[in-house]
XYZ file of C-alpha atoms in Angstrom:
751
model
C 65.791 119.078 167.427
C 69.134 116.903 168.509
C 67.744 113.820 166.748
C 67.385 116.314 163.702
C 71.480 116.810 163.974
C 72.552 113.838 164.412
C 70.691 112.506 161.343
C 72.805 115.461 159.328
C 75.957 114.413 161.300
C 75.533 110.700 160.268
C 74.587 111.952 156.600
C 77.873 113.612 156.394
C 79.971 111.004 157.923
C 78.500 108.543 155.562
C 79.501 110.890 152.629
C 82.992 111.228 154.131
C 83.249 107.560 154.235
C 82.216 106.525 150.885
C 84.714 109.543 149.297
C 87.461 107.642 151.476
C 86.027 103.639 150.401
C 86.148 105.598 146.387
C 90.150 106.482 147.159
C 90.898 103.064 148.714
C 89.512 101.651 145.451
C 91.136 103.705 142.968
C 94.499 103.314 145.015
C 93.919 99.318 145.134
C 93.569 99.408 141.541
C 96.920 100.358 140.842
C 100.340 98.664 140.771
C 101.906 100.554 144.107
C 102.870 98.435 146.911
C 99.608 98.405 148.767
C 99.881 100.778 151.808
C 96.170 100.784 153.035
C 96.959 100.864 156.394
C 99.052 104.559 156.496
C 96.802 106.009 153.821
C 93.733 105.277 156.388
C 95.829 106.204 159.217
C 96.365 109.686 157.404
C 92.759 110.257 156.498
C 91.524 109.673 159.968
C 94.139 112.079 161.425
C 93.028 114.606 158.822
C 89.167 113.798 159.172
C 89.455 114.731 162.931
C 91.847 117.681 162.394
C 89.716 119.531 160.160
C 86.126 118.377 162.182
C 83.511 121.193 161.686
C 84.995 122.889 158.953
C 82.973 123.329 156.086
C 84.407 124.731 152.512
C 82.366 127.688 150.893
C 79.751 125.280 149.126
C 78.587 123.980 152.554
C 80.390 120.511 152.036
C 82.685 119.012 155.226
C 86.205 120.380 154.760
C 87.770 117.136 154.280
C 85.881 116.391 151.110
C 88.838 118.682 149.534
C 91.789 116.813 151.118
C 89.801 113.402 149.757
C 89.480 114.740 146.549
C 93.169 116.090 145.682
C 94.200 112.520 147.023
C 91.804 110.769 144.067
C 93.378 113.238 141.699
C 96.818 112.071 142.496
C 96.272 108.416 142.304
C 93.543 108.294 139.958
C 94.499 110.943 137.217
C 98.138 111.225 137.846
C 99.470 107.807 139.127
C 101.369 108.649 142.138
C 101.368 106.278 145.162
C 100.976 106.048 149.065
C 103.630 109.227 150.135
C 101.745 111.468 147.881
C 98.160 110.222 148.702
C 98.942 110.626 152.728
C 100.649 114.334 151.866
C 97.481 115.367 149.961
C 95.433 114.245 152.937
C 97.257 116.130 155.136
C 98.085 119.102 153.066
C 95.854 121.709 155.085
C 96.293 120.083 158.292
C 99.338 121.878 159.275
C 98.043 125.613 157.439
C 94.406 125.159 158.880
C 94.828 123.607 162.140
C 97.410 123.546 165.459
C 99.223 121.182 164.299
C 102.749 121.364 163.507
C 105.014 119.905 161.052
C 107.047 118.047 163.812
C 103.651 116.380 164.518
C 103.376 115.151 161.133
C 107.085 114.033 161.059
C 106.273 112.111 164.523
C 103.476 110.485 162.956
C 103.982 109.884 159.423
C 107.839 110.228 159.062
C 110.276 112.921 157.451
C 109.298 111.952 154.009
C 105.408 113.098 154.389
C 106.395 115.566 156.867
C 108.724 117.438 153.702
C 106.402 117.443 151.374
C 103.512 118.478 153.784
C 105.992 121.260 154.929
C 106.371 122.553 150.950
C 102.624 122.709 150.291
C 102.178 124.658 153.644
C 104.627 126.872 152.687
C 103.000 127.965 149.318
C 99.579 127.446 150.349
C 99.116 131.553 150.588
C 95.347 131.176 151.296
C 94.261 131.403 148.280
C 90.465 130.644 149.022
C 90.813 132.706 152.017
C 91.065 136.276 152.928
C 94.779 135.600 153.568
C 96.182 136.012 149.840
C 99.402 136.851 150.148
C 101.411 138.193 146.587
C 100.945 135.694 144.609
C 104.298 135.977 142.479
C 106.162 135.754 145.764
C 104.141 132.661 146.247
C 105.356 131.470 142.876
C 108.845 132.086 143.995
C 108.386 129.404 147.195
C 106.486 127.057 144.975
C 109.499 126.895 142.505
C 111.928 126.382 145.495
C 110.344 123.628 146.887
C 109.596 122.128 143.862
C 113.216 121.630 143.582
C 113.740 119.513 146.488
C 110.793 117.306 145.542
C 108.810 117.792 142.963
C 106.123 115.801 144.224
C 105.133 118.940 146.213
C 104.361 120.714 142.709
C 102.325 117.795 141.575
C 99.934 117.529 144.494
C 99.822 121.315 144.519
C 98.337 121.108 140.777
C 95.815 118.516 142.130
C 94.742 120.831 144.769
C 94.470 123.666 142.006
C 92.633 121.179 139.829
C 90.017 120.329 142.469
C 89.521 124.264 143.312
C 89.087 125.017 140.159
C 86.437 122.134 139.386
C 84.618 123.978 142.692
C 85.335 127.298 141.745
C 81.534 128.349 141.038
C 80.713 128.711 144.738
C 83.449 131.747 144.672
C 82.162 135.126 144.239
C 83.260 137.081 140.488
C 86.354 138.847 141.652
C 88.276 135.422 143.422
C 86.957 133.273 140.119
C 88.565 135.964 138.049
C 91.985 135.915 140.671
C 92.317 132.482 140.667
C 91.356 131.793 136.994
C 93.742 134.389 135.891
C 96.636 132.158 138.295
C 95.955 129.211 136.945
C 96.135 130.358 133.491
C 99.488 131.958 134.082
C 101.145 129.871 136.626
C 99.665 126.424 136.944
C 98.746 125.165 133.688
C 102.326 126.103 132.263
C 103.423 124.282 135.133
C 101.360 121.350 134.251
C 102.057 121.166 130.870
C 106.303 121.485 131.444
C 105.531 118.204 133.821
C 104.026 116.248 130.799
C 100.299 116.643 132.746
C 98.911 117.439 129.360
C 95.559 116.060 130.074
C 95.283 118.155 133.387
C 96.873 121.276 131.512
C 94.134 121.411 129.138
C 91.326 121.140 131.798
C 92.763 123.783 133.564
C 93.043 125.927 130.890
C 89.132 125.295 129.729
C 88.128 125.660 133.354
C 90.010 129.224 133.657
C 88.236 130.154 130.314
C 84.667 129.298 131.725
C 84.892 131.492 134.504
C 86.587 134.313 132.686
C 84.305 134.278 129.620
C 81.394 132.337 130.374
C 78.913 133.954 127.667
C 81.467 132.886 125.178
C 82.299 129.243 126.619
C 78.293 128.684 126.326
C 78.100 129.715 123.468
C 80.784 127.506 121.741
C 79.610 124.524 124.131
C 76.226 124.731 122.486
C 77.924 124.998 119.222
C 79.869 121.670 119.663
C 76.625 119.767 120.912
C 75.193 121.017 117.771
C 78.016 119.544 115.668
C 78.195 116.364 117.810
C 76.043 113.935 115.457
C 78.227 115.500 112.288
C 81.290 114.820 113.913
C 80.081 111.258 115.082
C 79.444 110.185 111.401
C 82.848 111.512 110.118
C 84.901 109.738 112.852
C 83.186 106.463 111.870
C 83.696 106.878 108.232
C 87.334 108.064 108.814
C 88.464 105.647 111.406
C 86.677 102.235 109.860
C 89.323 101.467 107.152
C 92.205 102.451 109.608
C 90.901 99.602 112.066
C 90.410 97.223 109.208
C 93.914 97.491 108.533
C 95.849 97.776 111.980
C 93.941 94.786 113.056
C 94.953 93.004 109.785
C 98.357 93.975 110.638
C 98.107 91.934 114.219
C 98.022 94.643 116.523
C 96.213 95.161 119.271
C 95.132 98.606 119.694
C 92.696 101.662 120.435
C 91.298 104.370 118.560
C 90.394 107.283 120.414
C 88.468 110.237 119.308
C 90.092 113.540 120.502
C 87.807 116.858 120.609
C 89.521 119.992 120.987
C 88.356 121.773 123.888
C 86.351 125.016 123.778
C 89.274 127.123 125.001
C 91.613 125.787 122.200
C 88.862 126.598 119.880
C 88.488 130.124 121.133
C 91.967 130.666 120.804
C 92.358 129.707 117.654
C 89.051 131.573 116.518
C 91.025 134.913 118.111
C 94.677 134.484 116.719
C 93.818 133.953 113.415
C 90.288 135.672 113.274
C 88.017 133.074 111.819
C 84.643 132.062 112.825
C 83.770 128.492 114.774
C 82.746 127.157 111.261
C 86.726 127.727 109.876
C 88.126 125.617 112.605
C 88.703 122.430 110.845
C 90.390 120.566 113.232
C 88.241 120.032 116.210
C 88.428 116.483 115.527
C 91.436 114.270 115.818
C 92.494 110.632 116.231
C 94.533 108.750 118.539
C 96.169 105.485 118.024
C 97.390 103.663 120.931
C 98.934 100.529 120.592
C 100.481 97.738 122.267
C 103.862 96.942 121.040
C 104.682 93.184 119.201
C 107.892 91.577 120.447
C 110.968 91.742 118.505
C 111.148 95.495 117.220
C 111.265 98.452 119.021
C 108.490 100.939 119.465
C 109.981 103.613 117.101
C 110.001 101.159 113.998
C 106.628 100.156 115.093
C 105.252 103.645 115.104
C 106.338 104.387 111.974
C 104.896 100.992 110.409
C 101.748 102.127 111.353
C 102.373 105.622 109.664
C 103.034 103.925 106.569
C 99.925 101.792 106.777
C 98.008 104.697 107.740
C 99.479 106.924 104.750
C 98.535 104.353 102.347
C 94.810 104.493 103.515
C 94.951 108.696 103.776
C 97.451 111.350 102.263
C 99.543 113.092 104.469
C 100.358 116.950 104.350
C 103.959 117.173 103.867
C 104.417 119.857 106.007
C 102.462 118.651 109.376
C 104.213 115.416 110.386
C 105.780 115.898 114.025
C 108.255 113.217 114.827
C 108.547 113.191 119.001
C 109.323 109.428 118.766
C 112.953 109.919 117.483
C 113.569 112.890 119.993
C 111.035 113.261 122.422
C 109.912 116.427 123.937
C 111.441 118.202 127.134
C 108.816 117.115 129.444
C 109.146 113.615 128.388
C 106.066 113.183 125.379
C 106.490 110.753 122.541
C 104.468 110.567 120.082
C 103.966 110.452 116.159
C 101.848 113.233 114.804
C 100.807 113.481 111.444
C 97.732 115.290 109.450
C 95.948 113.315 106.488
C 93.431 114.019 103.827
C 90.203 112.220 105.192
C 86.880 112.063 103.477
C 85.133 115.125 101.827
C 88.509 116.912 101.715
C 88.694 117.557 105.517
C 92.282 117.451 107.195
C 92.733 115.283 110.389
C 95.074 114.954 112.845
C 96.279 111.150 113.800
C 98.353 110.869 117.117
C 100.476 107.424 117.073
C 101.315 106.400 120.474
C 102.566 103.027 122.243
C 101.014 102.279 125.270
C 103.858 103.536 127.227
C 104.044 106.461 125.220
C 100.355 107.182 125.996
C 100.740 106.694 130.190
C 103.502 109.022 129.834
C 101.567 111.697 127.669
C 98.487 111.280 130.089
C 100.249 111.404 133.439
C 103.255 113.110 133.153
C 106.490 113.070 135.326
C 105.182 110.335 137.617
C 104.712 107.733 134.682
C 108.076 109.164 133.281
C 110.043 107.874 136.629
C 107.618 104.577 136.501
C 109.070 103.499 133.145
C 112.625 104.997 133.750
C 114.586 101.552 134.676
C 118.163 101.312 134.724
C 118.452 104.835 132.214
C 121.762 106.672 132.909
C 120.958 109.117 130.180
C 119.460 112.208 131.871
C 116.236 112.668 130.563
C 114.519 116.168 129.548
C 112.827 116.571 132.704
C 115.833 115.680 134.498
C 117.907 118.448 132.943
C 114.855 120.716 133.234
C 114.963 120.173 137.108
C 118.751 120.691 137.099
C 118.414 124.153 135.330
C 115.519 125.252 137.899
C 117.843 124.660 140.782
C 120.570 126.543 138.510
C 118.229 129.516 138.201
C 117.573 129.746 141.714
C 120.746 129.635 142.678
C 120.560 133.584 141.960
C 116.916 134.013 141.954
C 115.580 137.708 140.757
C 115.374 140.152 143.241
C 111.763 141.160 142.252
C 109.427 138.163 142.306
C 107.243 139.131 139.139
C 110.589 139.291 137.340
C 111.997 135.863 138.541
C 107.923 134.386 137.643
C 108.819 136.177 133.921
C 112.229 134.591 133.904
C 110.872 130.813 134.898
C 107.743 130.923 132.934
C 110.112 131.749 129.852
C 110.566 127.913 129.241
C 107.314 126.537 130.441
C 105.340 126.774 127.263
C 108.305 126.977 124.945
C 108.405 124.416 121.892
C 111.459 123.112 120.753
C 114.082 122.815 117.697
C 116.867 120.854 117.463
C 120.269 121.583 116.611
C 123.779 120.464 116.007
C 127.257 121.026 117.433
C 130.049 121.050 115.078
C 130.950 117.580 116.051
C 127.702 116.333 115.134
C 125.786 116.237 118.756
C 122.235 116.781 118.748
C 120.969 119.267 121.338
C 117.251 120.436 122.267
C 116.567 124.201 122.837
C 113.184 126.484 122.982
C 111.909 127.329 119.406
C 113.235 131.222 119.050
C 116.192 130.451 120.260
C 119.220 132.547 119.408
C 123.530 131.990 118.561
C 123.705 133.422 122.091
C 121.041 131.226 123.810
C 122.980 128.093 122.214
C 126.266 129.090 123.680
C 124.522 129.838 127.173
C 123.005 126.349 126.808
C 126.645 124.325 126.292
C 128.659 126.135 129.147
C 128.362 130.004 130.930
C 132.029 130.735 130.056
C 131.076 130.393 126.184
C 127.730 132.494 127.008
C 129.956 135.448 128.700
C 132.680 135.368 126.059
C 130.565 134.785 123.100
C 131.323 137.228 119.910
C 129.219 135.735 117.145
C 128.386 132.324 115.737
C 128.996 130.315 112.543
C 125.508 128.590 111.382
C 125.576 126.131 108.637
C 129.283 127.334 108.267
C 127.945 131.282 107.860
C 128.928 133.956 110.268
C 126.173 135.332 112.042
C 125.580 137.945 115.001
C 124.772 136.863 118.839
C 120.788 137.671 118.004
C 120.745 135.147 115.046
C 117.745 132.853 115.623
C 118.240 129.295 114.910
C 115.924 126.997 113.200
C 115.764 123.267 113.709
C 118.654 121.058 111.653
C 121.274 124.335 111.728
C 124.583 123.374 112.478
C 126.083 126.144 115.144
C 129.715 126.545 115.945
C 130.169 129.466 118.469
C 132.918 132.056 118.260
C 134.388 133.508 121.477
C 136.820 135.895 122.823
C 138.566 136.465 125.835
C 138.345 140.408 126.048
C 134.119 140.038 125.182
C 132.207 140.797 128.598
C 128.224 140.522 128.455
C 126.419 144.015 127.576
C 122.867 144.959 128.812
C 121.504 144.845 125.340
C 122.306 141.212 125.493
C 118.903 140.672 127.497
C 117.244 141.663 124.323
C 119.277 138.923 122.113
C 118.044 135.907 124.422
C 114.830 134.296 124.844
C 115.378 131.146 127.064
C 115.175 131.401 130.978
C 118.910 129.967 131.495
C 120.620 132.395 129.607
C 118.655 135.616 130.785
C 119.663 134.459 134.632
C 122.880 134.128 133.802
C 123.226 137.805 131.977
C 121.364 138.971 134.674
C 123.382 137.605 137.465
C 126.670 138.619 135.500
C 125.467 142.175 134.766
C 124.177 142.659 138.916
C 127.546 141.920 140.380
C 128.939 144.377 137.926
C 126.795 147.250 138.352
C 127.076 146.107 142.250
C 130.922 147.121 141.764
C 130.240 150.212 140.015
C 127.272 151.380 142.122
C 129.590 150.884 145.282
C 132.210 153.673 143.215
C 129.572 155.743 142.410
C 128.004 156.016 146.203
C 131.693 156.835 147.464
C 132.150 159.760 144.811
C 128.539 161.113 145.923
C 129.813 160.876 149.704
C 132.922 162.877 148.852
C 131.280 165.645 147.029
C 128.507 165.737 150.067
C 131.629 165.799 152.205
C 133.441 168.453 150.941
C 130.144 170.543 151.643
C 129.940 169.592 155.100
C 126.508 167.136 154.526
C 126.122 163.450 155.707
C 124.789 160.720 153.116
C 121.606 160.498 154.511
C 118.066 159.678 153.408
C 117.063 163.674 153.272
C 119.744 164.519 150.841
C 119.764 161.695 148.777
C 115.706 162.276 148.278
C 116.821 165.473 147.083
C 119.313 164.080 144.565
C 116.902 161.551 143.513
C 114.125 164.329 142.798
C 116.574 166.437 141.280
C 117.813 163.802 138.630
C 114.467 162.422 138.188
C 115.510 158.957 139.472
C 113.376 156.532 141.650
C 115.928 154.244 143.125
C 118.812 155.165 145.533
C 121.048 152.015 144.135
C 119.975 153.821 140.380
C 121.671 156.644 141.436
C 124.738 155.419 142.622
C 124.728 153.285 139.577
C 124.473 156.163 137.090
C 126.852 157.948 139.091
C 129.658 154.988 138.641
C 129.055 154.978 135.187
C 129.821 158.903 134.850
C 126.323 159.489 132.945
C 124.993 162.183 135.556
C 126.416 165.674 135.727
C 127.783 166.249 139.348
C 128.716 169.702 139.211
C 125.005 170.255 139.878
C 125.260 168.823 143.495
C 126.576 172.165 144.842
C 124.219 174.447 143.189
C 121.655 172.357 144.858
C 122.238 172.341 148.166
C 122.726 176.168 148.494
C 120.443 177.688 151.011
C 117.077 178.854 149.070
C 114.278 180.654 150.754
C 111.417 178.355 150.377
C 107.801 179.379 151.040
C 105.838 177.270 153.511
C 103.368 175.739 151.216
C 106.337 174.539 148.795
C 108.119 172.977 151.735
C 104.767 171.053 152.558
C 103.774 170.296 149.309
C 107.524 168.877 148.624
C 107.149 166.667 152.207
C 103.966 165.458 151.526
C 105.093 164.636 147.483
C 107.882 162.497 149.286
C 105.362 160.224 151.468
C 103.604 158.911 148.747
C 100.781 158.173 150.701
C 98.203 156.028 148.697
C 95.080 156.278 150.554
C 94.871 160.432 150.728
C 94.870 163.136 147.827
C 96.191 166.552 148.203
C 94.050 169.907 147.754
C 95.022 173.345 148.082
C 92.373 175.433 149.442
C 92.979 178.749 148.075
C 89.818 180.268 149.838
C 91.504 179.222 152.902
C 94.904 181.017 152.141
C 96.089 177.985 150.573
C 96.126 175.489 153.724
C 96.832 172.290 153.205
C 94.107 169.577 153.103
C 94.418 165.971 153.455
C 91.430 164.224 151.857
C 90.600 160.914 151.983
C 90.431 159.085 148.419
C 87.261 156.744 148.431
C 87.893 153.570 148.431
C 86.830 150.858 146.033
C 84.587 148.178 147.862
C 86.909 144.964 146.540
C 83.750 142.747 147.465
C 81.250 144.447 145.149
C 80.835 144.191 141.075
C 82.149 147.639 140.113
C 79.732 149.308 137.506
C 80.820 151.001 134.480
C 78.815 154.197 133.976
C 78.587 156.786 130.978
C 80.232 159.175 133.437
C 83.295 157.471 133.198
C 83.323 158.383 137.450
C 86.157 156.320 139.527
C 87.433 154.090 136.191
C 89.601 154.291 133.260
C 90.156 151.964 130.261
C 93.133 150.795 130.022
C 95.076 152.003 127.060
C 96.962 148.575 126.778
C 93.817 146.341 125.494
C 91.233 149.180 124.757
C 87.983 147.712 126.096
C 84.878 148.739 125.042
C 81.011 148.036 126.418
C 80.306 144.761 125.764
C 84.085 142.963 125.958
C 84.503 140.628 128.818
C 86.507 142.588 131.279
C 87.948 142.758 134.868
C 88.957 145.814 137.414
C 92.303 146.375 138.941
C 92.368 148.756 141.669
C 95.748 150.716 141.553
C 97.112 152.754 144.629
C 94.942 156.078 143.709
C 91.763 154.045 144.092
C 91.113 154.205 140.504
C 89.681 151.162 138.746
C 91.795 150.408 135.646
C 89.324 148.069 133.352
C 91.094 145.713 130.943
C 89.837 142.930 128.942
C 89.774 139.301 130.465
C 92.303 138.226 127.976
C 94.762 141.281 128.139
C 98.386 139.789 128.837
C 98.361 142.750 131.230
C 95.676 141.727 133.273
C 96.834 138.585 133.089
C 100.189 139.311 135.127
C 97.996 141.562 137.445
C 95.682 138.708 138.012
C 98.535 136.181 138.983
C 100.684 138.648 141.201
C 98.229 141.423 142.487
C 94.881 139.268 143.440
C 93.589 140.871 146.050
C 93.322 144.187 144.005
C 91.470 142.476 141.152
C 87.513 143.212 141.319
C 84.425 141.958 138.993
C 83.395 144.567 136.792
C 80.119 145.075 134.646
C 79.070 147.379 131.827
C 76.033 150.157 132.377
C 76.017 152.135 129.058
C 73.774 153.703 127.276
C 75.174 154.122 123.935
C 76.184 157.820 124.877
C 80.169 157.368 124.128
C 81.933 156.394 121.193
C 84.949 153.912 120.855
C 87.476 153.538 117.976
C 87.490 150.167 116.933
C 88.862 148.330 113.489
C 87.597 145.884 111.527
C 89.001 143.747 108.898
C 87.087 142.933 105.865
C 88.200 139.971 103.361
C 86.427 139.148 99.766
C 86.915 138.900 95.821
C 87.778 142.199 94.272
C 84.925 143.299 92.404
C 84.143 146.715 91.106
C 81.888 148.798 93.265
C 82.760 146.522 96.411
C 84.603 149.322 98.273
C 81.753 151.687 98.067
C 78.765 148.600 98.827
C 81.072 148.158 102.338
C 81.082 151.854 102.904
C 77.322 152.220 102.419
C 76.720 149.382 105.228
C 79.152 150.919 107.318
C 77.946 154.687 107.003
C 74.203 154.765 105.837
C 72.870 151.395 107.526
C 74.392 152.308 110.801
C 75.499 156.072 110.783
C 78.841 155.255 111.995
C 82.058 157.610 111.472
C 84.728 156.172 109.872
C 88.309 157.697 111.167
C 90.764 155.755 108.929
C 90.720 153.362 106.196
C 93.408 150.994 104.532
C 92.439 149.167 101.425
C 94.315 147.153 98.977
C 93.971 144.480 96.541
C 96.048 141.286 95.531
C 95.848 138.953 92.783
C 91.730 139.073 92.849
C 91.435 139.508 97.029
C 90.102 142.483 98.175
C 91.589 143.366 102.261
C 90.233 146.012 103.812
C 90.804 147.788 107.124
C 88.511 150.052 108.648
C 88.853 152.164 111.826
C 85.410 153.351 112.708
C 83.811 154.369 115.806
C 81.258 152.185 117.623
C 79.205 152.234 121.115
C 79.549 148.656 121.849
C 80.149 145.425 120.718
C 76.681 145.055 119.807
C 77.126 147.255 117.108
C 80.655 145.624 115.675
C 78.344 142.559 115.474
C 75.306 144.024 113.706
C 77.939 145.548 111.507
C 79.310 141.994 110.600
C 76.469 140.425 110.191
C 75.444 142.642 107.487
C 78.516 143.283 105.621
C 78.890 139.402 105.105
C 75.547 139.509 103.397
C 77.447 140.922 100.215
C 78.035 137.801 98.184
C 81.555 139.122 97.477
C 82.641 139.262 101.233
C 84.366 136.199 102.822
C 85.229 137.450 106.197
C 84.895 140.410 108.643
C 86.697 140.375 111.775
C 87.377 142.407 114.574
C 90.859 143.388 115.276
C 91.870 143.107 118.924
C 94.061 145.739 119.851
């Protein structure tokens, strides 16, 4: 028996050693200074600390830090400090070692990064998952000190996503949702495009497994056709660039399953109508004697001599790079068989930055004096963190505003070019230039024409900000801006202003209560809150200070009244707001109050959705029906709210309330009906409307509640509000309506 145990142990040790050897090999293949000794020391320390611990998959725990370290060096390109931090990232959280121990053995820098990673761990893969929004705030605070903390955390999340299959469904939904909501946007903003794409794709795989498999099959079935088309399309380009004397690589870039699904969903089109699945990437080594930017345009000229470009689909991120450091020239050209194909032209340096993001950006930053987009962004984070939102969810929302924002370029009156988020307004631009300009902004001139604060800017606009010393920010300004920087500045100002107004309001209430010989205590404030239907005492003071409440009610409110015992107990009970109990009045027992424990939902089990609708409600924000991919959210009353996987509200809940997310499964028997909308497009022809109605009402006996139809230049467009039992009914209807020769598309309108 002991021999068998020793054999297992030696096999595990062999597996661990092989993975460590692979890590060292990855490191030796980089250009970093070779510090194998400290990496080996960190590995031996972590291996001993985690000895005997297993992951949920059954493998030794040390395999996870090793995998994270390999991602850090091989896929991101960081050096020995980051590798050691990755190897040690779970030691302080999961063992008895402290940050001081790490500092004594490995120095202050590694200890600082490990400390940062420990603070934001939150036990995502254990039962200690804390409020993830608060976790996010800690993560951003730590990132502002050393950006390597967040890069290693993203690598940690990538490995966890790659091994998510061993987790129960509820945890998969929570972790996938959090990844989609927080980590993918962060990876994007740090320029880690390949990792961002993989995180999105893996999240989608676990949230919509059946759709993922279906699209993966369609991609596989079309692979041979794509290969033939790629060879035909790339051959003349390859020959032309060789003739020009360039050293280069051509790469086919295939759209991910997630990107395909997102395009299908947003445009309501089938897989067959997603024409940009294939793109071509050109990565060239610049010649000596001319700038990379000029050579990109030379290759562009050669390409467009072979294939005609689409005039509105040229993206020049060579002249003005994206804020996350991305540089490339994108052009869409008409290829063989009338297919549009996107071609991305990059130098070797540009490609390295595009693949490895912030790490590669700093690698190439030699002697630059001008602040890069990434440097500016990190500076902006520190600005936002000076006055963070008190509510962690609001903070996360504010921060996320500029994570995924596309950029436009606008000019100052003097001709200086400024980068700002797509959708930014004149007021956003004022705050971008200076906070004081924002606070006193009364309007702007765009291209010499007067516009309001809420005017949305376009690329190429020249913007002059108009100010007045008397102007002050107003609460509605939050609706006039879209950038995180402007929102945080406005909220910061309003918060200070409101604090002063609330202080005066509190003094006024105190004065009135003292005149009635009453104290400003919790009991009296609760009575005032109930009377004015206000939840928060601060809001009560603020509204009092703004003179929007009728304070003449207060003396009447505190006049002595005779109350029966039942009313008093109800009031007291209502104030307790106890989530785990419900109140029942037993009328047979002379109205005696009873506390009946609410039936708790088992978070570990899959919740079954039956026809009797017991214990759950369908969310009104996304209207799920049987057949949709769904999840459950357990509210304070232990009712399971059912959301579609792709619902934006569910995305927030997964990221902020992960412990309440549970898996859910339909078990319906076509007893209930749900209202859905299908959109039908086709060629307008006499009788087409009647034919569609015939399919809907006769073939499937489906009831119609509302119809909107119209024609425009021979095109028919109809929206039919129908009652169905499940998604299968919709698919059958779509299939049969498409059999009508004039109909070109039928799609479900997601509400």
